[in-house]
Coordinates of C-alpha atoms in Angstrom, one line a residue:
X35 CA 40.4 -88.2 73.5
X36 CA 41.6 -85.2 75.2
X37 CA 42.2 -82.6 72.7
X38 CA 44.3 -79.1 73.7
X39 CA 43.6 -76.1 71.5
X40 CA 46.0 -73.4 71.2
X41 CA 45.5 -70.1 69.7
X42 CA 49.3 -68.6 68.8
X43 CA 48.1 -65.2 67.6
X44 CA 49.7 -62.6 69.5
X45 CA 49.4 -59.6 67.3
X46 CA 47.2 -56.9 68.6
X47 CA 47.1 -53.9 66.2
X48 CA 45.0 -53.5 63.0
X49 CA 47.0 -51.7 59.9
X50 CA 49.7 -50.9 62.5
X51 CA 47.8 -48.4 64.8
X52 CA 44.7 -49.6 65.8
X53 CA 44.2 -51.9 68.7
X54 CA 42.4 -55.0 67.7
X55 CA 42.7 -58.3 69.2
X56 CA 40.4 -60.4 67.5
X57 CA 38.8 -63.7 69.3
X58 CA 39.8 -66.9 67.2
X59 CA 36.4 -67.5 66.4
X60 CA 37.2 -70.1 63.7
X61 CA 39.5 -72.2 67.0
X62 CA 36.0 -72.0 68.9
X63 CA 33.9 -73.6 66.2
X64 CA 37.3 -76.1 65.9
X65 CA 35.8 -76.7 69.7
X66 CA 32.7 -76.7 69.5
X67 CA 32.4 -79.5 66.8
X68 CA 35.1 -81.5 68.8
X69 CA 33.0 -81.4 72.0
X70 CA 29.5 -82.4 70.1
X71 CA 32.0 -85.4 69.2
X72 CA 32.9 -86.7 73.0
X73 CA 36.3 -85.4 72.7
X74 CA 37.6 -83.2 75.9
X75 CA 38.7 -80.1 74.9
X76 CA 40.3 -77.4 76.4
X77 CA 41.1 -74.3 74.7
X78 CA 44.3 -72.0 75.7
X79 CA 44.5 -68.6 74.3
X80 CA 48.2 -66.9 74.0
X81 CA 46.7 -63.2 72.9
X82 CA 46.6 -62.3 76.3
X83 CA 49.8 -64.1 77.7
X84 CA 52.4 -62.9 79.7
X85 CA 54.6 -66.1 79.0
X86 CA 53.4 -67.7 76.7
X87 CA 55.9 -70.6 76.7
X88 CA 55.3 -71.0 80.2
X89 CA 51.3 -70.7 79.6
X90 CA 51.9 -73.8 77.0
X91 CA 54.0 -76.1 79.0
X92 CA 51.8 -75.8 82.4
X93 CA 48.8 -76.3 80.0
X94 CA 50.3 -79.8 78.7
X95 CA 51.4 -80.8 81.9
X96 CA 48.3 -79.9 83.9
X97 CA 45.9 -81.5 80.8
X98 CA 47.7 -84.3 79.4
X99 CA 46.6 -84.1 75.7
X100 CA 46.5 -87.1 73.2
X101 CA 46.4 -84.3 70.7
X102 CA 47.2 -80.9 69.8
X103 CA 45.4 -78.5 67.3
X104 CA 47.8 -75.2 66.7
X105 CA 46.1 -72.6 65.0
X106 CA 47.7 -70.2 62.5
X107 CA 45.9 -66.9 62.1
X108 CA 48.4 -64.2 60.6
X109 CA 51.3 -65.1 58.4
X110 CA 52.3 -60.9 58.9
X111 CA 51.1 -58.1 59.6
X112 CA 50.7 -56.5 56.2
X113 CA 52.8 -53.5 57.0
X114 CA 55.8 -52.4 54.8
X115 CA 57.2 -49.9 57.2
X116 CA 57.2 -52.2 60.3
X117 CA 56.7 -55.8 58.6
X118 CA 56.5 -58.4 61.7
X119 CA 56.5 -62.2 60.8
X120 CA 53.7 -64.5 62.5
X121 CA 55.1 -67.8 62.1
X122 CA 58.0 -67.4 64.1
X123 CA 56.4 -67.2 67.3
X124 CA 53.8 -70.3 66.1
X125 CA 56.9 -72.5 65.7
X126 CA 58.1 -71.8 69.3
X127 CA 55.1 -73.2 70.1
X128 CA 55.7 -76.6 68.3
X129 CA 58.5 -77.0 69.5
X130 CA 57.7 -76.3 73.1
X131 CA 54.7 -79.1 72.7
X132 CA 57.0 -81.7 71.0
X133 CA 60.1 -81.3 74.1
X134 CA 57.4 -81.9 76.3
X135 CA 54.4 -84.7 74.8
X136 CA 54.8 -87.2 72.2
X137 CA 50.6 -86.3 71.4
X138 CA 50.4 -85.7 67.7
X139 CA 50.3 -82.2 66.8
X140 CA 47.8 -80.6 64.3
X141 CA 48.4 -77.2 62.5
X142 CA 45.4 -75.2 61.0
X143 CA 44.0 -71.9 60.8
X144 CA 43.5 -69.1 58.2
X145 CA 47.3 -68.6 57.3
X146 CA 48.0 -72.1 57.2
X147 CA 45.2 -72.5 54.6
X148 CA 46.9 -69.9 52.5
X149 CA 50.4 -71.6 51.9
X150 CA 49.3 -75.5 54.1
X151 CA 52.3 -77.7 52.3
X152 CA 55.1 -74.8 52.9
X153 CA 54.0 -73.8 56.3
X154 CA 53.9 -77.4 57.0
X155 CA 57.4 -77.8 56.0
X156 CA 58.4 -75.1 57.8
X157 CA 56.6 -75.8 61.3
X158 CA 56.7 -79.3 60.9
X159 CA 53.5 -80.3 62.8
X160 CA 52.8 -84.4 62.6
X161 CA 49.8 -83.2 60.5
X162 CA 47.8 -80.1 59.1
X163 CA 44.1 -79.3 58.4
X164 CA 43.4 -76.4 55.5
X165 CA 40.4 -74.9 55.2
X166 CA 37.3 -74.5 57.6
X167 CA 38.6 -77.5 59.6
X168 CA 35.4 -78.3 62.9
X169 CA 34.1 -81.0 61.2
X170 CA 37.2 -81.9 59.6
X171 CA 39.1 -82.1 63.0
X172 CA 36.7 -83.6 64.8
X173 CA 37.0 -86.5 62.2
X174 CA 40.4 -86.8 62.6
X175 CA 40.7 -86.3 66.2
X176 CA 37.8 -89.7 66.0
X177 CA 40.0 -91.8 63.1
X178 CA 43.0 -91.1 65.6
X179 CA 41.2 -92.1 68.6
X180 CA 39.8 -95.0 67.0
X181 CA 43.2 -96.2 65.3
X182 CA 41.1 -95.7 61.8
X183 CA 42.7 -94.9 58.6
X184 CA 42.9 -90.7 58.7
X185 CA 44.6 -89.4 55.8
X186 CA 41.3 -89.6 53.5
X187 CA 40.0 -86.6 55.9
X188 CA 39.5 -83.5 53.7
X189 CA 41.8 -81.2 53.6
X190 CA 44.5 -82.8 55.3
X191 CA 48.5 -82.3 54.9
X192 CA 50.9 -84.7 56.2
X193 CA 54.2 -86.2 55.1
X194 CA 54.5 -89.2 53.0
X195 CA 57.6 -90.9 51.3
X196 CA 59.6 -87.5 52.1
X197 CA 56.9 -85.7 50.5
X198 CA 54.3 -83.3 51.8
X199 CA 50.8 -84.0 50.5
X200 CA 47.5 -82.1 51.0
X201 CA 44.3 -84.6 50.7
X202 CA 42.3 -82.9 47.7
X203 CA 41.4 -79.3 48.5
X204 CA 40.8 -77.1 51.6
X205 CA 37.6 -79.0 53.6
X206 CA 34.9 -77.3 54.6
X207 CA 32.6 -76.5 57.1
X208 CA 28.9 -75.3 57.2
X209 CA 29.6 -73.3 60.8
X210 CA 26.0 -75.0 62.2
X211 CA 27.7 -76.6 65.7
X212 CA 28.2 -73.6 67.8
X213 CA 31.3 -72.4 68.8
X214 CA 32.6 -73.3 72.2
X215 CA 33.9 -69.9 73.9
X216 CA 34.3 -71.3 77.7
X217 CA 38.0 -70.8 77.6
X218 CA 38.5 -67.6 76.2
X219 CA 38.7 -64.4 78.1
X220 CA 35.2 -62.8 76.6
X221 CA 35.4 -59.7 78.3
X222 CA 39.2 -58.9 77.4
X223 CA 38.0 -59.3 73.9
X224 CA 35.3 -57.2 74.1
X225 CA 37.4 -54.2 75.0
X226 CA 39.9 -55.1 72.3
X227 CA 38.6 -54.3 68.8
X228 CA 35.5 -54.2 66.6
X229 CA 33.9 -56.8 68.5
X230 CA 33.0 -60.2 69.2
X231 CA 33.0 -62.1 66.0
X232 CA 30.2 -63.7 64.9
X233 CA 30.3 -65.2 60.9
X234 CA 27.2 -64.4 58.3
X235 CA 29.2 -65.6 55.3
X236 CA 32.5 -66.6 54.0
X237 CA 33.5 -66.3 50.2
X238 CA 37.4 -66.3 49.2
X239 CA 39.9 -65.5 51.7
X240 CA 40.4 -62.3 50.5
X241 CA 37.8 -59.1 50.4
X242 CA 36.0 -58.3 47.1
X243 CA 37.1 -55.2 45.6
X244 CA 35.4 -54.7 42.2
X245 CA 31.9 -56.3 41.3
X246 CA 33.8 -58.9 38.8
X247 CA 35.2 -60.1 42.1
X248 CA 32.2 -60.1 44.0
X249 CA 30.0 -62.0 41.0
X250 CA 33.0 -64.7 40.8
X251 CA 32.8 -65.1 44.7
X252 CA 29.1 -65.1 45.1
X253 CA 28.9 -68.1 43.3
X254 CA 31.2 -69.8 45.2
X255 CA 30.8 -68.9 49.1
X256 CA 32.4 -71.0 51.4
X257 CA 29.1 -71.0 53.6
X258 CA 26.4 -68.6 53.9
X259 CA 24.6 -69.2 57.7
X260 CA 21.0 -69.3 57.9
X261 CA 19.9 -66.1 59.3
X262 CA 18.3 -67.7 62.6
X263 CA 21.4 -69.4 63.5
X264 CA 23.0 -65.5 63.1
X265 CA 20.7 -64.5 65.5
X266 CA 20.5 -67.0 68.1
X267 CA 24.6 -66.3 68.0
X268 CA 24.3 -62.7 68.4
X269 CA 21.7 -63.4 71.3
X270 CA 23.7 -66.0 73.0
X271 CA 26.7 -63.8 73.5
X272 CA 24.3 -60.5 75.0
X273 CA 22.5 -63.7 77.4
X274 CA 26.0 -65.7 78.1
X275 CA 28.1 -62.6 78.2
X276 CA 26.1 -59.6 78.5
X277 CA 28.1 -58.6 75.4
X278 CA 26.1 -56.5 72.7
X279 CA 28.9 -55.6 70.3
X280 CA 29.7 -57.6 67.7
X281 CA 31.8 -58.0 64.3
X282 CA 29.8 -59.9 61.5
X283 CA 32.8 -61.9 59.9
X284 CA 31.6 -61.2 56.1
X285 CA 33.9 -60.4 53.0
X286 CA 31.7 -58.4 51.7
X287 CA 28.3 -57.8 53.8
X288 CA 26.2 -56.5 51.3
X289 CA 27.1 -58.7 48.5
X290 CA 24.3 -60.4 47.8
X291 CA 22.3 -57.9 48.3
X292 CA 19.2 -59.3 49.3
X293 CA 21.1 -61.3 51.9
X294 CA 22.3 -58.6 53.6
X295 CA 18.5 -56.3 53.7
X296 CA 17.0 -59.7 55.3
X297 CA 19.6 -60.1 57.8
X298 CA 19.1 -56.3 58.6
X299 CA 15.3 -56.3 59.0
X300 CA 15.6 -59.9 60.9
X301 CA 17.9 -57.3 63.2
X302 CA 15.3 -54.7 63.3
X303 CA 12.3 -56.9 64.0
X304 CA 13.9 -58.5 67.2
X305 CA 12.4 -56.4 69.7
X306 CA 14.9 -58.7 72.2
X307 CA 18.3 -57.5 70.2
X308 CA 20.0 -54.7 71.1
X309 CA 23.3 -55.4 69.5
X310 CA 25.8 -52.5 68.1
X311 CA 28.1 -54.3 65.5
X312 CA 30.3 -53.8 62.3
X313 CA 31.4 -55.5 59.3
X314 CA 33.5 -55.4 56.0
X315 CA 31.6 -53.8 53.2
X316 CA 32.4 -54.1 49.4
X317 CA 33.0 -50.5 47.9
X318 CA 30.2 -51.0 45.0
X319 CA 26.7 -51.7 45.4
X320 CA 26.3 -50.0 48.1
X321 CA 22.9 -48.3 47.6
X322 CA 21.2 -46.3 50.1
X323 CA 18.2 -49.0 51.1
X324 CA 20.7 -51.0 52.5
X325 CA 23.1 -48.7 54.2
X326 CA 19.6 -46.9 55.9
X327 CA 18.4 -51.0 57.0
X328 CA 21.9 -51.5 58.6
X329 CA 22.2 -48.3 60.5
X330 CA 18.6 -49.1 62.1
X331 CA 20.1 -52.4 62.5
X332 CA 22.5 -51.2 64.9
X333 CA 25.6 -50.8 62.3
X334 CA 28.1 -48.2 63.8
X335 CA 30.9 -48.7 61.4
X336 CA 32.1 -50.6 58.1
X337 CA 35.4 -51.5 56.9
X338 CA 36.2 -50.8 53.1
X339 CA 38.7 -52.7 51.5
X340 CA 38.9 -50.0 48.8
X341 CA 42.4 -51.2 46.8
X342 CA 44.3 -53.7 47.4
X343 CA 46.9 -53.4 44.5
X344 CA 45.7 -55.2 41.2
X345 CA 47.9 -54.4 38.4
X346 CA 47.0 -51.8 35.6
X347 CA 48.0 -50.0 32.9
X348 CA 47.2 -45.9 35.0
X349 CA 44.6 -45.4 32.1
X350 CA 41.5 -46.8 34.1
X351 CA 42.2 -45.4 37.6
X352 CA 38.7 -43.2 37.4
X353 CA 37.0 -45.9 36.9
X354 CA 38.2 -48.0 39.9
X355 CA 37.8 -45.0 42.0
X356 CA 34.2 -43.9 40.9
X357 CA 32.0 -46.6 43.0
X358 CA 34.2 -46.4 46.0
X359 CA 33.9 -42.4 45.7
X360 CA 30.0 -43.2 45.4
X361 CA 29.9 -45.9 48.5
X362 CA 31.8 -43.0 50.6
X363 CA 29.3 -40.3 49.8
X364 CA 26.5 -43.1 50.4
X365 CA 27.9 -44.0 53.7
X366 CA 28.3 -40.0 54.7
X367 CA 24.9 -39.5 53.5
X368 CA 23.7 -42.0 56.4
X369 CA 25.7 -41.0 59.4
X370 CA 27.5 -44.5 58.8
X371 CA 31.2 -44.3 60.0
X372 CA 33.6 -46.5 57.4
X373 CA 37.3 -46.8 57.3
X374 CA 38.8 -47.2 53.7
X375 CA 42.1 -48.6 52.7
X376 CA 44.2 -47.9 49.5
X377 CA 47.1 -49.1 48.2
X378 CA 50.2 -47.1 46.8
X379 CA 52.6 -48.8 44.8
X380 CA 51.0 -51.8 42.8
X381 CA 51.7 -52.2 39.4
X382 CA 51.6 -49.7 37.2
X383 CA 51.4 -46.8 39.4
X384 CA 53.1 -43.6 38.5
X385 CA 53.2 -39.8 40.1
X386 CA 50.1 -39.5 38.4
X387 CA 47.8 -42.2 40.0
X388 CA 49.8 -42.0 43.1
X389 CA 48.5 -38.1 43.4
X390 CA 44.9 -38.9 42.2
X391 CA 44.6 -41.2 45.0
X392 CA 45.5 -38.7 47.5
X393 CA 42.9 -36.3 45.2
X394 CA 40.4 -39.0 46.2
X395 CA 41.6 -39.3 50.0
X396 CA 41.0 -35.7 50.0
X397 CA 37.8 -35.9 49.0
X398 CA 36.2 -38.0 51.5
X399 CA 35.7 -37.8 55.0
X400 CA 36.6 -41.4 57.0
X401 CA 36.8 -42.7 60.5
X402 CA 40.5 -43.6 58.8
X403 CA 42.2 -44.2 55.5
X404 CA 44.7 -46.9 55.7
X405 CA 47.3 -45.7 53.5
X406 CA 49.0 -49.3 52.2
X407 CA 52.5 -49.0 50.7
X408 CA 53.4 -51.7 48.4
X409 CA 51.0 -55.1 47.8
X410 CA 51.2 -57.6 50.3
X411 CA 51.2 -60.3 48.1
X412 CA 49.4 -63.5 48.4
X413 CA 49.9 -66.3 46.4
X414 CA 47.5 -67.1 43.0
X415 CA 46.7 -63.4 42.6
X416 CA 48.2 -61.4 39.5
X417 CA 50.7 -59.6 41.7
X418 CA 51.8 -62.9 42.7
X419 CA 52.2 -63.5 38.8
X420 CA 53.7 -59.9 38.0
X421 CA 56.3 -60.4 41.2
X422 CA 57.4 -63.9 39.6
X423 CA 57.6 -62.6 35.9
X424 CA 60.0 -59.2 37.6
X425 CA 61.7 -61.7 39.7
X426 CA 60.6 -60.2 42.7
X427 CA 60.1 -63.2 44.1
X428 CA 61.2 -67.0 42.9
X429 CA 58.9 -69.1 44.0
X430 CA 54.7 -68.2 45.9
X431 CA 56.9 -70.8 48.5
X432 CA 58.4 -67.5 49.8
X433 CA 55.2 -65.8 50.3
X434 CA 55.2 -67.5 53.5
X435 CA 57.4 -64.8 55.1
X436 CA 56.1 -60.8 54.5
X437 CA 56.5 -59.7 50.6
X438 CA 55.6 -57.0 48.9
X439 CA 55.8 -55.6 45.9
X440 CA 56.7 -51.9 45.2
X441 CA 56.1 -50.3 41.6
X442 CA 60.1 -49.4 40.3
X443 CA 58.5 -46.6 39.0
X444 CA 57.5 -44.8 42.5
X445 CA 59.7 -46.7 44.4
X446 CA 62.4 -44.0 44.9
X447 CA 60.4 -41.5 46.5
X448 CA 56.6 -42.8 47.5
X449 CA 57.8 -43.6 51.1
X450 CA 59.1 -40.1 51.7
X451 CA 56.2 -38.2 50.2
X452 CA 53.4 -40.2 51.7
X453 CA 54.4 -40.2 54.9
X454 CA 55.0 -36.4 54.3
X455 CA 51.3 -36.3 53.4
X456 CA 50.3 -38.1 55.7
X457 CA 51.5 -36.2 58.6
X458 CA 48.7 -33.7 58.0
X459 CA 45.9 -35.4 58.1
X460 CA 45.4 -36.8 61.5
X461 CA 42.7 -40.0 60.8
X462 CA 45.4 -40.9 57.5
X463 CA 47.5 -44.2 59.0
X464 CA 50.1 -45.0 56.7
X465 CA 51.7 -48.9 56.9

């Protein structure tokens, strides 16, 4: 069957500012596990795209799909002061394939497997895949081929009796076929961000913040990739490519630990790896073996999560903010850059904590703070619950447009005096 992939993300900037255009890496191991199946694929990428429309319809008519995978990567973009919906621009894209093919249409892709049965309802796609879909697509893309039943393939969403149904929970995929990257612009994405990515491991679909968060999640990772097949990925894309910067996709790299130290000395003992790359780190057990092992790994930066907006009462805010104070002084201590993000406005926050954040900002010396006002709130999480229970929100079915939530309490003035604040401080971006 001839498959055509389409990536629909189109936004380019990270917390607002940055540029950073990441390469749908999940949409590549989509194609890779559909071409290890017989199926032809072909891959069209709309980051880049002048007219993207246009892009889609020459694509359908010059390739003739039976089927079409749409992949959803960004329901927003997580700002409060500029919010920008995703899904807008994914349903033009439906609705350009269906005027022009009657081939089935698939929806997937991070976002999607956050909210699948309301973003199905609202892009109305013929069917959906949540979760880490390769193998998963590649079955159904077979089952449709074949005529065979399909809705017992994991993790789909489709529409029965009027009703939208997901099949069990989100499928999942053990990342072993290798992505197929023929059709996407390699070198444009290796000027446009952190670097290639390449995944180590996947736990929630959220980053740890706290080490009750990263105990729940590390016994329940999605996948966690045999270090060889990290490697042979890192030096396929230096031999293919010539590319030797990288992002390791990772919630939290150095949770487990002793993950994390073997994949750095594996690093360090390839004499034929010369790779510069950077990852998400967890602001807690951080200590100082590790961070040494990943900068003679080749690390040149981390990403922080730091907060991002769990309710409290005020009373424990030292607490929080002690192992992320230690993890920046670690980090400092090793000549290992780090951005660090916190969030202003989650519940429970008063004058108080909102000035011994900026005490802690103060404090520490990052590539850049992300400043988050409000909690951009994602459905089963306790803000999720606290937004419900203040009506901020009626239903998680709205979380599929941009919601935040904004303490009452600072509400009134927290815009004004953090931008105010942040105006002096030149590496503080405030969203």
């Amino acid at each position: 069957m001839r498959v055509l992939l389409i990536a629909t993300n189109r936004h380019d900037r990270l917390m607002s500012r940055m540029v950073a255009r990441p390469l749908p890496i999940g949409l590549a191991y989509v194609a890779g596990a559909l071409a290890a199946s017989q199926h032809e694929v072909k891959t069209l990428d709309l980051m880049f795209s002048d007219d993207y429309l246009g892009d889609v319809e020459r694509a359908i008519e010059d390739f003739e799909p039976g089927l079409v995978g749409i992949s959803i990567r960004n329901l927003g973009n997580h700002s409060y002061l500029d919010p920008q919906w995703a899904l807008p621009i994914s349903k033009e894209v439906i609705d350009k394939v269906r005027s022009i093919t009657d081939a089935k249409i698939v929806c997937g892709g991070p976002a999607f497997s956050i909210l699948p049965k309301p973003i199905f309802s609202y892009m109305e796609p013929d069917l959906g895949i949540a979760g880490d879909a390769a193998e998963a697509f590649a079955q159904l893309a077979d089952n449709l081929e074949s005529g065979a039943f399909h809705h017992d393939v994991p993790g789909l969403v489709y529409r029965q009796d009027g009703e939208v149904v997901l099949n069990g929970g989100r499928c999942a995929s053990a990342f072993a076929i290798p992505p197929r990257l023929d059709d996407l612009d390699m070198h444009k994405y290796a000027q446009a961000g952190f670097g290639i990515g390449i995944v180590t491991k996947l736990g929630s679909f959220y980053y740890p913040t706290s080490a009750a968060d990263a105990k729940a999640q590390e016994a329940s990772w999605r996948v966690i990739r045999p270090i060889d097949d990290v490697l042979a990925e890192v030096r396929d894309m230096d031999q293919r490519y010539g590319l030797r910067k990288v992002f390791f996709i990772d919630n939290a790299f150095n949770i487990p630990t002793a993950h994390a130290k073997e994949l750095c000395q594996a690093l360090i003992a390839a004499d034929d790896i010369k790779t510069h790359w950077n990852t998400c780190l967890a602001p807690f057990d951080c200590d100082p073996e590790l961070l040494g092992l990943m900068k003679q790994a080749g690390c040149a930066l981390v990403i922080m999560g730091g907060m991002r907006g769990e309710p409290h009462d005020g009373s424990g805010l030292g607490e929080r903010l002690e192992p992320m104070v230690e993890a920046c002084r670690r980090c400092e201590e090793q000549d290992l850059h780090y951005t660090i993000s916190v969030t202003f406005g989650e519940p429970g926050d008063t004058r108080r904590t909102v000035e011994e954040k900026l005490d802690f900002l103060r404090s520490i010396k990052p590539a850049v703070a992300n400043l988050r006002i409000g909690v951009s709130i994602l459905p089963g999480t306790d803000v999720a619950a606290q937004a419900l229970a203040e009506g901020v929100i009626e239903d998680e079915v709205d979380l599929i447009k941009p919601t935040f939530y904004l303490a009452a309490s600072v509400r009134d003035w927290i815009v004004d005096d953090l931008q105010a604040e942040a105006a002096k401080y030149p590496r503080w971006n405030l969203f």
